[in-house]
PDB file of C-alpha atoms in Angstrom:
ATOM      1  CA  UNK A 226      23.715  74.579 -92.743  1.00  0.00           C
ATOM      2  CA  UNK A 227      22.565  74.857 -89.172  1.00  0.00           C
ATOM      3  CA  UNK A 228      22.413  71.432 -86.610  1.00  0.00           C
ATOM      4  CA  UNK A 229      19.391  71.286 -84.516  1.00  0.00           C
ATOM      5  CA  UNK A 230      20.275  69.366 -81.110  1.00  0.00           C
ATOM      6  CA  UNK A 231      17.845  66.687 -80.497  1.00  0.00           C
ATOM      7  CA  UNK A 232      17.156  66.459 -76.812  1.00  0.00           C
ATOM      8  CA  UNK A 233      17.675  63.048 -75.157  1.00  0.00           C
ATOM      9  CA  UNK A 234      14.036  61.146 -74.755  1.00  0.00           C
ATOM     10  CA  UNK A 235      12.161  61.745 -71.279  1.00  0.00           C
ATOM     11  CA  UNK A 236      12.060  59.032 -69.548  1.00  0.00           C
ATOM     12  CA  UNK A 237       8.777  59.033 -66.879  1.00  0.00           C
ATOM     13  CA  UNK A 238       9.692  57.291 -63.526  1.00  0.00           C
ATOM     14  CA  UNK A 239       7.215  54.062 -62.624  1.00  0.00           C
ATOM     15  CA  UNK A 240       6.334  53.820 -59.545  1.00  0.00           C
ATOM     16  CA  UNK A 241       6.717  50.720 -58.038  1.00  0.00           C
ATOM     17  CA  UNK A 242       3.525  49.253 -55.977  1.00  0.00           C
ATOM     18  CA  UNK A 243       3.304  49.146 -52.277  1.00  0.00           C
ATOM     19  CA  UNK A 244       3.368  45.566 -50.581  1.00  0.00           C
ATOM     20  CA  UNK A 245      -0.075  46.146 -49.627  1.00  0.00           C
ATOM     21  CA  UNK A 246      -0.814  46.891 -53.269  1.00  0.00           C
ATOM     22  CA  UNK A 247       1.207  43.719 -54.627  1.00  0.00           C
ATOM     23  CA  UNK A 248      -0.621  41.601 -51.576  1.00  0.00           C
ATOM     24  CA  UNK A 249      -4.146  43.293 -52.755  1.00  0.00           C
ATOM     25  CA  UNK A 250      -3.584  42.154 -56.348  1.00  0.00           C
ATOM     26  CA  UNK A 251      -2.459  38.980 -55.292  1.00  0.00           C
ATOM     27  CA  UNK A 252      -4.931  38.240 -53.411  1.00  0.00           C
ATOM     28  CA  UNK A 253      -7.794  38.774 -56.097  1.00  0.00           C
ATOM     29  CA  UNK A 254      -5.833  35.654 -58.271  1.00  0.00           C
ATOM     30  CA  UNK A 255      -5.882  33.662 -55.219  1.00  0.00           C
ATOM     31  CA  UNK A 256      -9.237  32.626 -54.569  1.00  0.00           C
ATOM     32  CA  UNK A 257      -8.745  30.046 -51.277  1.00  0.00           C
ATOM     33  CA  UNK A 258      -6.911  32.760 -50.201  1.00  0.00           C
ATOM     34  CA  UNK A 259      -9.362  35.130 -50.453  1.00  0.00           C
ATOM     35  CA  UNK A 260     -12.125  32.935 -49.290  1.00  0.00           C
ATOM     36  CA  UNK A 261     -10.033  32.359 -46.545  1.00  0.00           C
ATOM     37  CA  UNK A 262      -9.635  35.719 -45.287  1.00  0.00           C
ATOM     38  CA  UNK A 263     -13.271  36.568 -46.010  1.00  0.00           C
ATOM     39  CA  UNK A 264     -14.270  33.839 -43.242  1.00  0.00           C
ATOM     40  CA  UNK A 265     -11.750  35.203 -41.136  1.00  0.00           C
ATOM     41  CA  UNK A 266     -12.910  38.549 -41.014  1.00  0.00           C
ATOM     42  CA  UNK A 267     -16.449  37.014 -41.003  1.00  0.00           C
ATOM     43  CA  UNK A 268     -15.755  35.087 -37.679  1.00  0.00           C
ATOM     44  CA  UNK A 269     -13.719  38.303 -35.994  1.00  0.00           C
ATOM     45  CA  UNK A 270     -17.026  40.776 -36.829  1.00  0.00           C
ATOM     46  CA  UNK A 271     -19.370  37.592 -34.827  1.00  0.00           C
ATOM     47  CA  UNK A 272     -16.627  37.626 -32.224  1.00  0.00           C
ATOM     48  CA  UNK A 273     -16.364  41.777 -31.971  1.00  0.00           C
ATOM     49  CA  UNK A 274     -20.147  42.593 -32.363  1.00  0.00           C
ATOM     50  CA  UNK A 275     -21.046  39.982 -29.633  1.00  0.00           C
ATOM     51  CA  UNK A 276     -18.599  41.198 -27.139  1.00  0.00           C
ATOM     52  CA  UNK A 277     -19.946  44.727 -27.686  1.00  0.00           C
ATOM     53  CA  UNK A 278     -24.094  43.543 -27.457  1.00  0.00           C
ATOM     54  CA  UNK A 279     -24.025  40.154 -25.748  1.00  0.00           C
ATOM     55  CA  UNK A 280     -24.789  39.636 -22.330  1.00  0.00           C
ATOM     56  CA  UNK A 281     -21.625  37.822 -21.421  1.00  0.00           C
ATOM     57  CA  UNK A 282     -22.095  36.056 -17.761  1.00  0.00           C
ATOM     58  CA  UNK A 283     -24.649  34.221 -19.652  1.00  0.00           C
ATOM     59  CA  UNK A 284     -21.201  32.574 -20.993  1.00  0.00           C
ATOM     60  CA  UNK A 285     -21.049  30.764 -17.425  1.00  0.00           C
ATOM     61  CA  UNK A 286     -23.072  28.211 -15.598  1.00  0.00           C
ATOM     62  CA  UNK A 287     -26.691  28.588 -13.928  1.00  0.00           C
ATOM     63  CA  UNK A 288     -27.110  32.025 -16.097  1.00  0.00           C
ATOM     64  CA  UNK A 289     -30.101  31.165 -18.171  1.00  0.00           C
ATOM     65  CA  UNK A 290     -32.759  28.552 -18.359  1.00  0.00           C
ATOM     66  CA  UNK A 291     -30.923  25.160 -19.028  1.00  0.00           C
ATOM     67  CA  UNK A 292     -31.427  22.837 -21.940  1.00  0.00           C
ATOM     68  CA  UNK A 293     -33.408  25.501 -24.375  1.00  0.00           C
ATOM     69  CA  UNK A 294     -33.291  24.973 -28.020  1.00  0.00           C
ATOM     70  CA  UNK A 295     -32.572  27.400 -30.384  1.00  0.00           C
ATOM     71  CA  UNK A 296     -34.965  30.168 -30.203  1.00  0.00           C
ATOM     72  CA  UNK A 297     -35.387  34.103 -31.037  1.00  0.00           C
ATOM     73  CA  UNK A 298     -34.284  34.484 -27.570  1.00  0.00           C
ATOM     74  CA  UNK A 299     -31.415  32.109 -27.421  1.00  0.00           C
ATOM     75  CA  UNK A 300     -30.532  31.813 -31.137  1.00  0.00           C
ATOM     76  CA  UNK A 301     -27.909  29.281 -30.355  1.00  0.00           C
ATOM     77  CA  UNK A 302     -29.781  27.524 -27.587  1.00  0.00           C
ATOM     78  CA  UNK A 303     -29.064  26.606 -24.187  1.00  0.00           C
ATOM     79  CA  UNK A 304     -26.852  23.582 -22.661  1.00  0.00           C
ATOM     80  CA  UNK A 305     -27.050  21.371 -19.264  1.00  0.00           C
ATOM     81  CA  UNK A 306     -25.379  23.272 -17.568  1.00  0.00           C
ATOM     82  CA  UNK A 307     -27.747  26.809 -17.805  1.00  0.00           C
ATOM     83  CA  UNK A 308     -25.096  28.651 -19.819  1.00  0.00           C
ATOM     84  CA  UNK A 309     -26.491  30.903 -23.090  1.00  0.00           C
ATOM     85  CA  UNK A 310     -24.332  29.302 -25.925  1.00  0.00           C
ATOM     86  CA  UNK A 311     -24.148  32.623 -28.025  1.00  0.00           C
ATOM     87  CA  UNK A 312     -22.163  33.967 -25.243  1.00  0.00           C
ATOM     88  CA  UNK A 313     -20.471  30.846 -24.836  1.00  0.00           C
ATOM     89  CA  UNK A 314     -19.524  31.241 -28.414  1.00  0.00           C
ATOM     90  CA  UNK A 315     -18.667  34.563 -27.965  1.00  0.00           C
ATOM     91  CA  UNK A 316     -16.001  34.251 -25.519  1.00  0.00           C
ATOM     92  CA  UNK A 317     -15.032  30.880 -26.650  1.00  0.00           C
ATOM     93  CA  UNK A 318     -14.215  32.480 -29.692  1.00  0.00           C
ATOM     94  CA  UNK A 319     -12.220  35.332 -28.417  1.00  0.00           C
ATOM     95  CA  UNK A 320     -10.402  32.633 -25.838  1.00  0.00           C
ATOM     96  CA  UNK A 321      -9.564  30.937 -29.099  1.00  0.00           C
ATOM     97  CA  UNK A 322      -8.155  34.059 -30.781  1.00  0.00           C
ATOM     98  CA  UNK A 323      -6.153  34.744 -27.520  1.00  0.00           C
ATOM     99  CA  UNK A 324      -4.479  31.714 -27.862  1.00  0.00           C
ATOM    100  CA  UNK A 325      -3.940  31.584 -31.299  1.00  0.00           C
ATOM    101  CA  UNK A 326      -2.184  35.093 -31.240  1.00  0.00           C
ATOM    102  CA  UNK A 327      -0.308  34.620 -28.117  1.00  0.00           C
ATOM    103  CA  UNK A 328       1.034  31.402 -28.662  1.00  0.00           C
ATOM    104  CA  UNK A 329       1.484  32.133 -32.520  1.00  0.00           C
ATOM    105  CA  UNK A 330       3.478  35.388 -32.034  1.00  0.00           C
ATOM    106  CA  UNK A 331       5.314  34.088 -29.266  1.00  0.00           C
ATOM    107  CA  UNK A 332       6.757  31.087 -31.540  1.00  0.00           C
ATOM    108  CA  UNK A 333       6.701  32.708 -34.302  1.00  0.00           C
ATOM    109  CA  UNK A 334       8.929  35.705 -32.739  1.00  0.00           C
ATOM    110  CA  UNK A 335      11.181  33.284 -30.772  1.00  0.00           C
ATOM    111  CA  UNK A 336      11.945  31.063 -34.272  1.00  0.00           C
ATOM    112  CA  UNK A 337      12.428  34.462 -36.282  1.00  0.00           C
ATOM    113  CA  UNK A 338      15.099  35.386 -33.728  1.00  0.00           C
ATOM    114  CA  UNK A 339      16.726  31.957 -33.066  1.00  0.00           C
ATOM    115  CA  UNK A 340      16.730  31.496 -37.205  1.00  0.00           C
ATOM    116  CA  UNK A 341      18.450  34.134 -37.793  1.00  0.00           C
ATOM    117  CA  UNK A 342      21.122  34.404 -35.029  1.00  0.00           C
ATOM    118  CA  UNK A 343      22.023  30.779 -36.398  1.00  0.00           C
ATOM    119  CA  UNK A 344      22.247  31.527 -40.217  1.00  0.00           C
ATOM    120  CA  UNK A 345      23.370  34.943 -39.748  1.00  0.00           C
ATOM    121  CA  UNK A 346      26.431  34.679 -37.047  1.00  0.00           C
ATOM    122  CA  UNK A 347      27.000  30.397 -37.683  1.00  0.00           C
ATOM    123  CA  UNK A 348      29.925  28.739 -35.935  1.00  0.00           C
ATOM    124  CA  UNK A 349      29.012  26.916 -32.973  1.00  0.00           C
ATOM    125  CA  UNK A 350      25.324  28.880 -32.343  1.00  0.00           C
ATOM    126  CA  UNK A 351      24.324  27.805 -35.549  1.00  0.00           C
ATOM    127  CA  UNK A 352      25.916  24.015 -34.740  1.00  0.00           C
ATOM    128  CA  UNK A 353      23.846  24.507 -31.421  1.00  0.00           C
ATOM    129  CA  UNK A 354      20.779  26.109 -32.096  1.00  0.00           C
ATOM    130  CA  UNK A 355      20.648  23.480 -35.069  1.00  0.00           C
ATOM    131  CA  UNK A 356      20.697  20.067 -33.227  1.00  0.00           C
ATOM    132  CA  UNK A 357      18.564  21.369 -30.681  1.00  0.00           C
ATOM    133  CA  UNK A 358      15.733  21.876 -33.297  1.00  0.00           C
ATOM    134  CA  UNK A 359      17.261  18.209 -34.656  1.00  0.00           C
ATOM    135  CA  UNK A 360      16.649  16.550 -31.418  1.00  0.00           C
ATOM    136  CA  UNK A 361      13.491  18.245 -30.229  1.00  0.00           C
ATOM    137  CA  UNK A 362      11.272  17.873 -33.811  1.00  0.00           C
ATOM    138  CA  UNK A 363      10.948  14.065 -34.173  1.00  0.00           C
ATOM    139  CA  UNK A 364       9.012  14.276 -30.907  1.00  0.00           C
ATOM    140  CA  UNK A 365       5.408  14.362 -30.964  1.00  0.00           C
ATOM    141  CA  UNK A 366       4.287  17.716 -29.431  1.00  0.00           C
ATOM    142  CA  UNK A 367       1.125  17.131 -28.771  1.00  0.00           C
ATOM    143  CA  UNK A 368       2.376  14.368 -26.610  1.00  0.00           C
ATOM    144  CA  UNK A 369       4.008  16.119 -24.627  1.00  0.00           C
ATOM    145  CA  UNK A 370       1.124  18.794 -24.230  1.00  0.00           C
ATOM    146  CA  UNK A 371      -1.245  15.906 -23.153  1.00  0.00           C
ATOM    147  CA  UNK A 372       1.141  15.203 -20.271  1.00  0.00           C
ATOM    148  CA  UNK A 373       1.984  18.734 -19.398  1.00  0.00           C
ATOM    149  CA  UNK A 374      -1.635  19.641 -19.196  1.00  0.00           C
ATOM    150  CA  UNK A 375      -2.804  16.762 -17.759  1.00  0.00           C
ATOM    151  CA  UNK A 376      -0.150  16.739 -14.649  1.00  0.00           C
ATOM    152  CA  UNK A 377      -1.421  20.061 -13.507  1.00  0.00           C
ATOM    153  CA  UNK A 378      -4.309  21.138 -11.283  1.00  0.00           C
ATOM    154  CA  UNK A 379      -7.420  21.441 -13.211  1.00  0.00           C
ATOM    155  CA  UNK A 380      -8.206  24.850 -10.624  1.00  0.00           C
ATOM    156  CA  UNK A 381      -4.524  25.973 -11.508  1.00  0.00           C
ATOM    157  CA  UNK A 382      -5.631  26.049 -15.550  1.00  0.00           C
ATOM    158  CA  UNK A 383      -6.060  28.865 -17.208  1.00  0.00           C
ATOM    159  CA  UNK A 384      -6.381  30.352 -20.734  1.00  0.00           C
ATOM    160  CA  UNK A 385      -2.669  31.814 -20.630  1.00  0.00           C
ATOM    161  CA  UNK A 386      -1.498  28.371 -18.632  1.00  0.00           C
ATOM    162  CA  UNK A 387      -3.036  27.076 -21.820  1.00  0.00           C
ATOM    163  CA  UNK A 388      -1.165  29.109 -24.510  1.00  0.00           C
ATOM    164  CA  UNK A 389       1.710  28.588 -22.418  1.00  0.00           C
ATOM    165  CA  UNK A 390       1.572  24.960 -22.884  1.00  0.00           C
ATOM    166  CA  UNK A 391       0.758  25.325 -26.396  1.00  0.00           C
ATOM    167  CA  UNK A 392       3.834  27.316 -27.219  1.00  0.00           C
ATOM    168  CA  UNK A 393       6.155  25.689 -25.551  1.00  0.00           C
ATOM    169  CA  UNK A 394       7.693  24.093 -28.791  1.00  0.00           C
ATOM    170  CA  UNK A 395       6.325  26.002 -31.274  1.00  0.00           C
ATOM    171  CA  UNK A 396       9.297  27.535 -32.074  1.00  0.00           C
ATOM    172  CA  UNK A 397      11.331  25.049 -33.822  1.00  0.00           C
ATOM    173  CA  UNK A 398       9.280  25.372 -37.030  1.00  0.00           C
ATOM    174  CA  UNK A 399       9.771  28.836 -37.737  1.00  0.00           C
ATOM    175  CA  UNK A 400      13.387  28.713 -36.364  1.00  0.00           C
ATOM    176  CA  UNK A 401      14.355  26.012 -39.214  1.00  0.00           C
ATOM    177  CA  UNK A 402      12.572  27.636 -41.830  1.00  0.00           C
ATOM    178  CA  UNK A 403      14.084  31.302 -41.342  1.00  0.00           C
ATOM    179  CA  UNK A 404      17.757  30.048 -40.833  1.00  0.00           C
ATOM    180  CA  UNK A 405      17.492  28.603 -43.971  1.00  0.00           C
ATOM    181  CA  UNK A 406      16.155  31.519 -45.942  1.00  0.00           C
ATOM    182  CA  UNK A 407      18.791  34.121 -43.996  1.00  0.00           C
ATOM    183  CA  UNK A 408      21.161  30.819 -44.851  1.00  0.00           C
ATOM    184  CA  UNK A 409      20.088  31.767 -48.786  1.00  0.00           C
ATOM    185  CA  UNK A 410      19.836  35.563 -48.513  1.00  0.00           C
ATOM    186  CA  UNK A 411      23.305  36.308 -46.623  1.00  0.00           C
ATOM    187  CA  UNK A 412      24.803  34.854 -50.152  1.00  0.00           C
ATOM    188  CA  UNK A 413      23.173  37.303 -52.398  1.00  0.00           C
ATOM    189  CA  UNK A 414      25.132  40.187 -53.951  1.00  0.00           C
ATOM    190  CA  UNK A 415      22.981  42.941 -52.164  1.00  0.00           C
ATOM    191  CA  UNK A 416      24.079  41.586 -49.341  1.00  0.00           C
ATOM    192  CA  UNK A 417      27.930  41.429 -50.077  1.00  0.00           C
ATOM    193  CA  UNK A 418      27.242  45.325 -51.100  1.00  0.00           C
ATOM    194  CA  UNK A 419      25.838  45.852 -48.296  1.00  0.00           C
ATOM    195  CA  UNK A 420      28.654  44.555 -46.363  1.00  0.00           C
ATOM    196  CA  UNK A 421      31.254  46.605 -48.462  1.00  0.00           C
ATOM    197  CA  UNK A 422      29.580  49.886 -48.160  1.00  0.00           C
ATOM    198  CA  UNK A 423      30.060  49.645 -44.062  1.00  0.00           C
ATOM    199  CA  UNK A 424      26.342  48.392 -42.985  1.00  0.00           C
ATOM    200  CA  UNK A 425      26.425  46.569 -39.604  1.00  0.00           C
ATOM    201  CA  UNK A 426      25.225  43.370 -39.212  1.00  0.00           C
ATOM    202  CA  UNK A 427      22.110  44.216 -37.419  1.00  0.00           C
ATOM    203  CA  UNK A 428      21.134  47.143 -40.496  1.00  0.00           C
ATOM    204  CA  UNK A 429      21.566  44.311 -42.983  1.00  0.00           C
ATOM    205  CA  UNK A 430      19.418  41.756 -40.694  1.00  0.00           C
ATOM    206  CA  UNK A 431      16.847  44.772 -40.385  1.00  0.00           C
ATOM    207  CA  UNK A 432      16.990  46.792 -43.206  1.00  0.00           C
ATOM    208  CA  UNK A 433      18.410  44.315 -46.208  1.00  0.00           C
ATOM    209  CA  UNK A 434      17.718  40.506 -45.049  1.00  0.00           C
ATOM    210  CA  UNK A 435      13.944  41.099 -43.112  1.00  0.00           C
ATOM    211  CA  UNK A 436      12.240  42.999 -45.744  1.00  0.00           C
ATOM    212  CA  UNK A 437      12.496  40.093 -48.004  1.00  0.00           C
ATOM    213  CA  UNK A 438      11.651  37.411 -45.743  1.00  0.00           C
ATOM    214  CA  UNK A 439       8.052  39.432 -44.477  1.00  0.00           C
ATOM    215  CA  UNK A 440       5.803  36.803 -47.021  1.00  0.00           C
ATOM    216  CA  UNK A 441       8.169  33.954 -45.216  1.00  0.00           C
ATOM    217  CA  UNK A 442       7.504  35.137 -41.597  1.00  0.00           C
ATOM    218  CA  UNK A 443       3.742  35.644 -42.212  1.00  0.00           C
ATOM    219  CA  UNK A 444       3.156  31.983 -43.295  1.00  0.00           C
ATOM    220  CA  UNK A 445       5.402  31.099 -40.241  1.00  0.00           C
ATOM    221  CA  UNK A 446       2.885  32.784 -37.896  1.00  0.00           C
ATOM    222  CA  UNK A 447      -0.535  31.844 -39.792  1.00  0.00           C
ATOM    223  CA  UNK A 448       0.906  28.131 -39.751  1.00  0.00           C
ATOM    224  CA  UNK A 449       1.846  28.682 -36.323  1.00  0.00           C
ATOM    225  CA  UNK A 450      -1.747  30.265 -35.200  1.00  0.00           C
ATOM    226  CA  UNK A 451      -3.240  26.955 -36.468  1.00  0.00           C
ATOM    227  CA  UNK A 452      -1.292  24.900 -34.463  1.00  0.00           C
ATOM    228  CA  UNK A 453      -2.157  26.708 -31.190  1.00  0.00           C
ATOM    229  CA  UNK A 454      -5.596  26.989 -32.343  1.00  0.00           C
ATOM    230  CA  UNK A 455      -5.790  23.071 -33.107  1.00  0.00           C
ATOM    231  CA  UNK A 456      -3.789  21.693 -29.804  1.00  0.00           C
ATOM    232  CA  UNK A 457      -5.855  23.964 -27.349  1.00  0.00           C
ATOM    233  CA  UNK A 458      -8.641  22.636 -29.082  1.00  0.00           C
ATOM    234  CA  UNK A 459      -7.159  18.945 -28.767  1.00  0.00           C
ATOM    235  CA  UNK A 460      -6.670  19.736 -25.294  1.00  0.00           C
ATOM    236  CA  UNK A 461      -9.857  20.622 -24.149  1.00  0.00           C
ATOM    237  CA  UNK A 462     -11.996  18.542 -25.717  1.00  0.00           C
ATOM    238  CA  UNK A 463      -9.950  15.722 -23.818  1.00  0.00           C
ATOM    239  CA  UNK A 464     -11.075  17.500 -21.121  1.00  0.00           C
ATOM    240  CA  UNK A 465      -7.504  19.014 -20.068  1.00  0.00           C
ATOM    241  CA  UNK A 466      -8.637  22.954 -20.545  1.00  0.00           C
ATOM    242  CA  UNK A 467      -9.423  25.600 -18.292  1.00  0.00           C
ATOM    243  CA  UNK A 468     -13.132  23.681 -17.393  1.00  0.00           C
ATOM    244  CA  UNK A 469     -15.333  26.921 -15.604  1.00  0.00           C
ATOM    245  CA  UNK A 470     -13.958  28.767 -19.159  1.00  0.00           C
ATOM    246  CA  UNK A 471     -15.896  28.562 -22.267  1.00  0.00           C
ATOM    247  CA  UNK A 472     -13.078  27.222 -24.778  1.00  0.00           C
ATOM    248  CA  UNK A 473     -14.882  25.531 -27.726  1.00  0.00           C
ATOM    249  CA  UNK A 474     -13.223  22.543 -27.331  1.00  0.00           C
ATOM    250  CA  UNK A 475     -14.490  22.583 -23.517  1.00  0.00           C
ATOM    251  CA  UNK A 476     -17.965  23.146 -24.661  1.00  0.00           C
ATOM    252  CA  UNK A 477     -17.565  20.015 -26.903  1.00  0.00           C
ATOM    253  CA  UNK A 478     -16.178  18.216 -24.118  1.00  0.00           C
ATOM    254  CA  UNK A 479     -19.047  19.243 -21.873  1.00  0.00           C
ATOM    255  CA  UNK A 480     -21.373  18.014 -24.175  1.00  0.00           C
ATOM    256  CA  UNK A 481     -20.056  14.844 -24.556  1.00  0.00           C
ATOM    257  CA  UNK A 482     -19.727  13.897 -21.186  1.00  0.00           C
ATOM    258  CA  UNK A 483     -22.980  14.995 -20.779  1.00  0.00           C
ATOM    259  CA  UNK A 484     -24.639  12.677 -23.844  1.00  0.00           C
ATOM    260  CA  UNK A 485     -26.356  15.583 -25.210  1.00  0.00           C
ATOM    261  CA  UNK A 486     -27.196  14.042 -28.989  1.00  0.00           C
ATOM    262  CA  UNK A 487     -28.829  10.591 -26.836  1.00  0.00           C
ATOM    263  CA  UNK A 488     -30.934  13.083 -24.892  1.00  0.00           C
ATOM    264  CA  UNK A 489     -31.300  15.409 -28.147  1.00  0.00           C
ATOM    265  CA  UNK A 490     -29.708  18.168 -27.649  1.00  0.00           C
ATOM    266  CA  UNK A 491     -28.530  18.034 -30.897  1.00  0.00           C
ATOM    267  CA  UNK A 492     -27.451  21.944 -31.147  1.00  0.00           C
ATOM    268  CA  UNK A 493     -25.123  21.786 -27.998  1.00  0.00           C
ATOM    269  CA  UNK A 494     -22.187  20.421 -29.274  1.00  0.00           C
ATOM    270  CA  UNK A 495     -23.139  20.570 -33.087  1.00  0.00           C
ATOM    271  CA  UNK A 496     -22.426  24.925 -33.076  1.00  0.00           C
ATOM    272  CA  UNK A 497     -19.177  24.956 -31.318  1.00  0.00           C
ATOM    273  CA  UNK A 498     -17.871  22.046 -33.835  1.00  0.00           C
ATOM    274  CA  UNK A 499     -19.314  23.853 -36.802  1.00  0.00           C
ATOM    275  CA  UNK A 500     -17.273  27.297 -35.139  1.00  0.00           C
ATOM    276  CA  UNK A 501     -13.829  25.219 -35.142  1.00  0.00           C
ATOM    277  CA  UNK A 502     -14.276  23.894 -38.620  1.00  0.00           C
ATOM    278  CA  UNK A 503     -14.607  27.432 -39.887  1.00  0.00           C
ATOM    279  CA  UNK A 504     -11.760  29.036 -38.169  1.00  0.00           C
ATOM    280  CA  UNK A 505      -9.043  25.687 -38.695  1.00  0.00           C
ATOM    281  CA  UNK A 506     -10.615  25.866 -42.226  1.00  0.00           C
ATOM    282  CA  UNK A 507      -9.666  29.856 -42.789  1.00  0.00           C
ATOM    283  CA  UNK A 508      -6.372  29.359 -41.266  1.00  0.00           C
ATOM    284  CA  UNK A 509      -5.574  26.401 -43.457  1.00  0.00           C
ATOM    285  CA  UNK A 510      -6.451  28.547 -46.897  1.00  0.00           C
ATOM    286  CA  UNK A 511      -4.552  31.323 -45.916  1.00  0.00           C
ATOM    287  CA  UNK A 512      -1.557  29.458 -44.576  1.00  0.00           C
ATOM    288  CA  UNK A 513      -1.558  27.789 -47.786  1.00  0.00           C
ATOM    289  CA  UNK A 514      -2.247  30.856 -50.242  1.00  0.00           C
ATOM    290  CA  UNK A 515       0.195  32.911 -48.006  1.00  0.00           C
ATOM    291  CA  UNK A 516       3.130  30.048 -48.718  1.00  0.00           C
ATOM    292  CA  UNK A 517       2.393  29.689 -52.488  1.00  0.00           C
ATOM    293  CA  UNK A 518       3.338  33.846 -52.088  1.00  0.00           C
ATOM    294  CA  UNK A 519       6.450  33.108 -50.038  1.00  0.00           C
ATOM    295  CA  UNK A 520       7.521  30.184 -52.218  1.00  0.00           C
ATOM    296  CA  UNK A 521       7.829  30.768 -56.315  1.00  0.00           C
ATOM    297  CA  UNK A 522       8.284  27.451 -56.569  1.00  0.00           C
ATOM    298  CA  UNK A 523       4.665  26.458 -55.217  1.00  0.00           C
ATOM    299  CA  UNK A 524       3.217  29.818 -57.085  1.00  0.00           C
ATOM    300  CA  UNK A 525       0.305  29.055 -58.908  1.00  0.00           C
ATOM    301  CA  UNK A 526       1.062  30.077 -62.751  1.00  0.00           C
ATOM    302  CA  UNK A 527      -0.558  33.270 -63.813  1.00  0.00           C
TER     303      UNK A 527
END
């Protein structure tokens, strides 16, 4: 009686999706997040497409005819002061994004760093690096940017003095938030392997700890873009921006001081407000959608 020798089952290897793919998917189930993003990218194409076709010295005072409504020639009107307001907008916009970026990265980058030299290494930098954050977050920041900006020289402001001010304690956020994921990761078992098989510290900060924390860091800098976005516009419409430069919040200002809805020019300071709802309002939905990604816990169920 002959055996026949039954050949082991073939097992086909899944491929596991990209992070771009996972993010993709997840972002079709998350629709503020998605709604977000889609007035994001509608806001950057305005910005983008105006720098490339708009005339932009009209941004700047005694360009154009003053006080012009909004018209085929000057969709978004004209203000006191003889400046076309879709340029305004245009640069005002791209100002904004400066800020935002610069001052978001820049905290974002300097928490991400001081986070995880605390949790990571601990001792006495973490005891440090800890009650520094302690002592500095109870204190209202944009206190403290009101007096900053305010005891400088209005000809000395500019849009980096401006992001300058802005991130000048941005960092604490991030910071406490990444020390205490690292503080949670360094514990796990992949960790501890890595550890046995001979890694350094800084491959298992790079290559083991970061990957994981990427969703974690990303909400860190959206939240972070806000913030910059928000105080600069604080700032300036207190009248404490660059004032020659087109800032939304400046244009706001300008109208103000100017009493442009009791002389009824209504669309002067109405566009730039309805601009700053839009992008606080995109950065708010993804912030949130990107921390209900970071954080199971807050995960919508599926």
């Amino acid at each position: 009686m002959s055996t026949v020798a039954l050949s082991p089952p073939i097992l086909k290897q899944v491929e596991r999706p990209s992070r771009f793919v996972l993010f993709l998917r997840y972002l079709r189930r998350n629709k503020g997040l998605a709604f977000g993003v889609l007035i994001l990218l509608g806001l950057v194409a305005f910005t983008v497409i105006g720098l490339m076709t708009v005339d932009l010295k009209q941004a700047y005072p005694l360009s154009v005819a003053a006080k012009k409504p909004p018209s085929w020639k000057y969709p978004f009107g004209t203000d006191f002061f003889g400046r076309n307001l879709l340029a305004a907008m245009v640069v005002g916009m791209w100002q904004t994004a400066f800020i935002g970026v610069f001052a978001g990265g820049l905290g974002t980058l300097i928490g991400v760093v001081l986070g995880f030299i605390s949790a990571y290494f601990g001792k006495w930098i973490d005891g440090t690096i800890r009650t520094v954050c302690q002592i500095l977050t109870p204190i209202p920041v944009l206190l403290i940017q009101v007096v900053i900006a305010g005891s400088l020289d209005k000809r000395d402001v500019t849009i980096v003095t401006m992001a300058l001010i802005v991130v000048l304690l941005a960092w604490m956020g991030p910071t406490l938030v990444i020390r205490s994921q690292v503080l949670t990761m360094k514990e796990r078992q992949f960790v501890a392997v890595a550890k046995l098989s001979g890694v350094s510290d800084l491959g298992i900060i790079f290559k083991e700890i970061l990957p994981c924390l990427l969703p974690f860091i990303a909400a860190a800098f959206v939240a972070q873009v806000f913030s910059a976005v928000f105080a600069a516009f604080y700032l300036a419409v207190l009248g404490l921006g660059p004032l020659r430069e087109p800032l939304l919040g400046n244009i706001i200002w300008a109208a103000q001081s100017q009493g442009a809805f009791f002389n009824g020019w209504w669309w002067w300071p109405i566009i730039p407000s309805i601009a700053m709802i839009l992008i606080l309002g995109s950065l708010a939905l993804i912030n949130m959608g990107l921390d209900e990604l970071a954080n199971p816990r807050v995960r919508r169920s599926e």
